[in-house]
Coordinates of C-alpha atoms in Angstrom, one line a residue:
M1 CA 109.4 91.5 228.9
P2 CA 107.5 91.3 225.7
E3 CA 107.6 94.6 223.5
T4 CA 104.0 96.2 223.4
G5 CA 102.7 97.7 220.4
T6 CA 103.4 101.1 220.8
E7 CA 106.9 100.8 221.9
T8 CA 107.4 98.5 218.3
G9 CA 105.8 101.4 216.2
T10 CA 107.8 104.2 218.2
Q11 CA 111.0 101.8 217.4
A12 CA 109.7 101.4 213.6
Q13 CA 109.3 105.1 213.4
A14 CA 112.4 106.1 214.8
Q15 CA 114.3 103.9 212.6
A16 CA 112.1 105.3 209.2
E17 CA 113.1 108.7 210.2
A18 CA 117.1 107.9 210.6
E19 CA 117.1 106.3 207.4
A20 CA 115.2 109.1 205.8
T21 CA 117.8 111.5 207.0
T22 CA 120.7 109.3 206.4
P23 CA 121.9 109.3 202.6
P24 CA 121.7 106.1 200.8
T25 CA 125.1 104.4 200.3
P26 CA 126.6 104.3 196.8
W27 CA 126.5 101.5 194.8
E28 CA 127.9 100.2 191.3
Y29 CA 127.3 97.0 189.2
S30 CA 128.9 95.8 186.2
L31 CA 127.7 93.1 183.8
Y32 CA 129.8 91.8 181.2
I33 CA 128.2 90.7 178.0
P34 CA 129.4 89.2 174.8
N35 CA 128.7 90.8 171.4
D36 CA 125.4 89.3 170.9
P37 CA 122.0 91.2 170.1
R38 CA 120.6 89.0 173.0
A39 CA 122.7 91.2 175.5
V40 CA 120.5 94.0 175.0
T41 CA 117.3 92.5 176.5
I42 CA 119.5 90.9 179.3
S43 CA 121.0 94.0 180.4
R44 CA 117.6 96.0 180.6
R45 CA 116.1 92.9 182.7
T46 CA 119.1 93.1 184.7
L47 CA 119.2 96.9 185.1
R48 CA 115.2 96.5 186.3
L49 CA 116.1 94.0 188.6
I50 CA 119.0 96.3 190.2
L51 CA 116.7 99.6 190.4
T52 CA 113.9 97.7 192.0
M53 CA 115.9 96.0 194.4
H54 CA 117.2 99.6 195.4
G55 CA 113.8 101.0 195.5
L56 CA 114.3 103.4 192.5
I57 CA 111.6 101.9 190.8
R58 CA 110.7 105.5 189.4
L59 CA 113.5 105.4 187.3
V60 CA 113.0 102.0 185.7
D61 CA 111.3 102.8 182.4
V62 CA 113.6 105.5 181.5
A63 CA 116.8 103.7 182.3
E64 CA 115.8 100.9 180.7
L65 CA 115.7 102.8 177.6
L66 CA 118.9 104.6 177.9
A67 CA 120.3 101.3 178.7
A68 CA 119.1 99.7 175.9
E69 CA 120.3 102.3 173.5
L70 CA 124.3 102.5 174.6
V71 CA 124.3 98.9 174.9
S72 CA 122.8 98.4 171.6
N73 CA 125.4 100.7 170.1
A74 CA 128.2 99.0 171.7
V75 CA 127.3 95.4 170.5
R76 CA 126.0 96.8 166.8
H77 CA 129.1 98.9 166.3
T78 CA 132.0 97.1 167.7
K79 CA 133.3 93.3 167.5
G80 CA 134.2 92.5 170.9
P81 CA 132.7 92.0 174.5
A82 CA 130.7 95.0 175.8
A83 CA 129.6 95.8 179.4
L84 CA 126.6 97.2 181.3
R85 CA 127.6 99.7 184.5
V86 CA 125.6 101.0 186.6
R87 CA 126.4 103.4 189.6
W88 CA 124.5 105.3 191.8
A89 CA 125.8 108.1 194.3
A90 CA 124.6 111.7 195.6
G91 CA 121.0 111.0 194.1
V92 CA 122.2 110.4 190.7
L93 CA 122.1 107.3 188.6
R94 CA 124.5 106.7 185.7
I95 CA 124.4 104.0 183.2
G96 CA 127.1 103.3 180.9
A97 CA 128.3 101.1 177.9
W98 CA 131.7 100.2 177.6
D99 CA 133.1 98.3 174.5
A100 CA 136.5 97.9 173.6
D101 CA 136.7 99.9 170.4
P102 CA 138.3 103.5 171.2
A103 CA 136.5 105.4 168.4
P104 CA 134.3 108.2 169.5
P105 CA 130.4 107.4 169.1
E106 CA 129.0 109.0 166.1
P107 CA 127.6 112.5 167.2
P108 CA 123.8 112.4 168.1
V109 CA 121.6 113.6 165.0
A110 CA 119.0 116.5 165.8
L111 CA 115.7 115.2 167.4
E112 CA 113.6 116.5 164.3
R113 CA 115.3 114.3 162.3
V114 CA 114.8 111.0 164.3
A115 CA 111.6 110.2 163.0
E116 CA 112.9 110.1 159.2
L117 CA 116.0 107.7 160.0
E118 CA 115.9 103.9 160.1
E119 CA 119.3 104.2 162.3
G120 CA 120.9 106.1 164.2
R121 CA 118.4 107.4 166.7
G122 CA 120.1 106.0 169.9
L123 CA 122.0 108.7 171.0
A124 CA 119.7 111.4 170.0
L125 CA 117.5 109.6 172.5
V126 CA 119.6 109.3 175.1
R127 CA 120.6 113.0 174.8
A128 CA 116.7 114.0 174.8
C129 CA 115.8 111.8 177.8
A130 CA 119.0 112.0 180.1
D131 CA 119.9 114.8 182.2
L132 CA 123.6 114.5 181.2
W133 CA 125.6 112.3 178.8
G134 CA 128.9 111.9 177.3
W135 CA 132.0 109.5 176.6
Q136 CA 135.5 109.2 177.3
P137 CA 137.9 106.8 175.9
L138 CA 140.1 104.4 178.4
A139 CA 143.6 103.3 178.2
R140 CA 144.8 102.5 181.6
E141 CA 146.2 99.3 182.8
G142 CA 146.1 97.3 179.5
N143 CA 142.2 98.4 179.0
R144 CA 141.2 100.0 176.0
G145 CA 138.2 101.2 174.7
K146 CA 135.4 103.7 175.6
I147 CA 132.2 104.1 177.6
V148 CA 129.6 106.2 176.6
W149 CA 127.6 107.1 179.3
C150 CA 124.4 109.2 180.9
E151 CA 123.0 110.3 184.1
L152 CA 119.1 110.5 185.6
A153 CA 118.9 113.1 188.5
A154 CA 116.4 111.1 191.0
A155 CA 113.5 113.3 191.6
A156 CA 113.4 115.0 195.1

């Protein structure tokens, strides 16, 4: 027996309500990139696609800026490969850039000094725009290097 428009509308409404009360499933992506300045643009565009496909378009502009700064640092200040890592869990977007150099990143400059500098502004922008940021060395299972990361909480 064919469904009527009312039954279909009721089913769609019930499904929408169930989706609204079900927390989104966590997900994670990794993009391995060569030490190449073009990797920054590729990373930004890939991130935009990921966030758009997951319905997080409201985070795209700030996330792109943060990812570009992190990946740019990984490519500019190291000699080996790098990776962009993007994770969504519990309403928080974590963006990280891995590189093979275990040395800590240079501390961010004070935001007041950013305008007068020709370089070294990246982590100051990350600190100003992200809800949280940090770095950690990696040395397990033969992997070395570090990951510099930042987080954006989704606005409720």
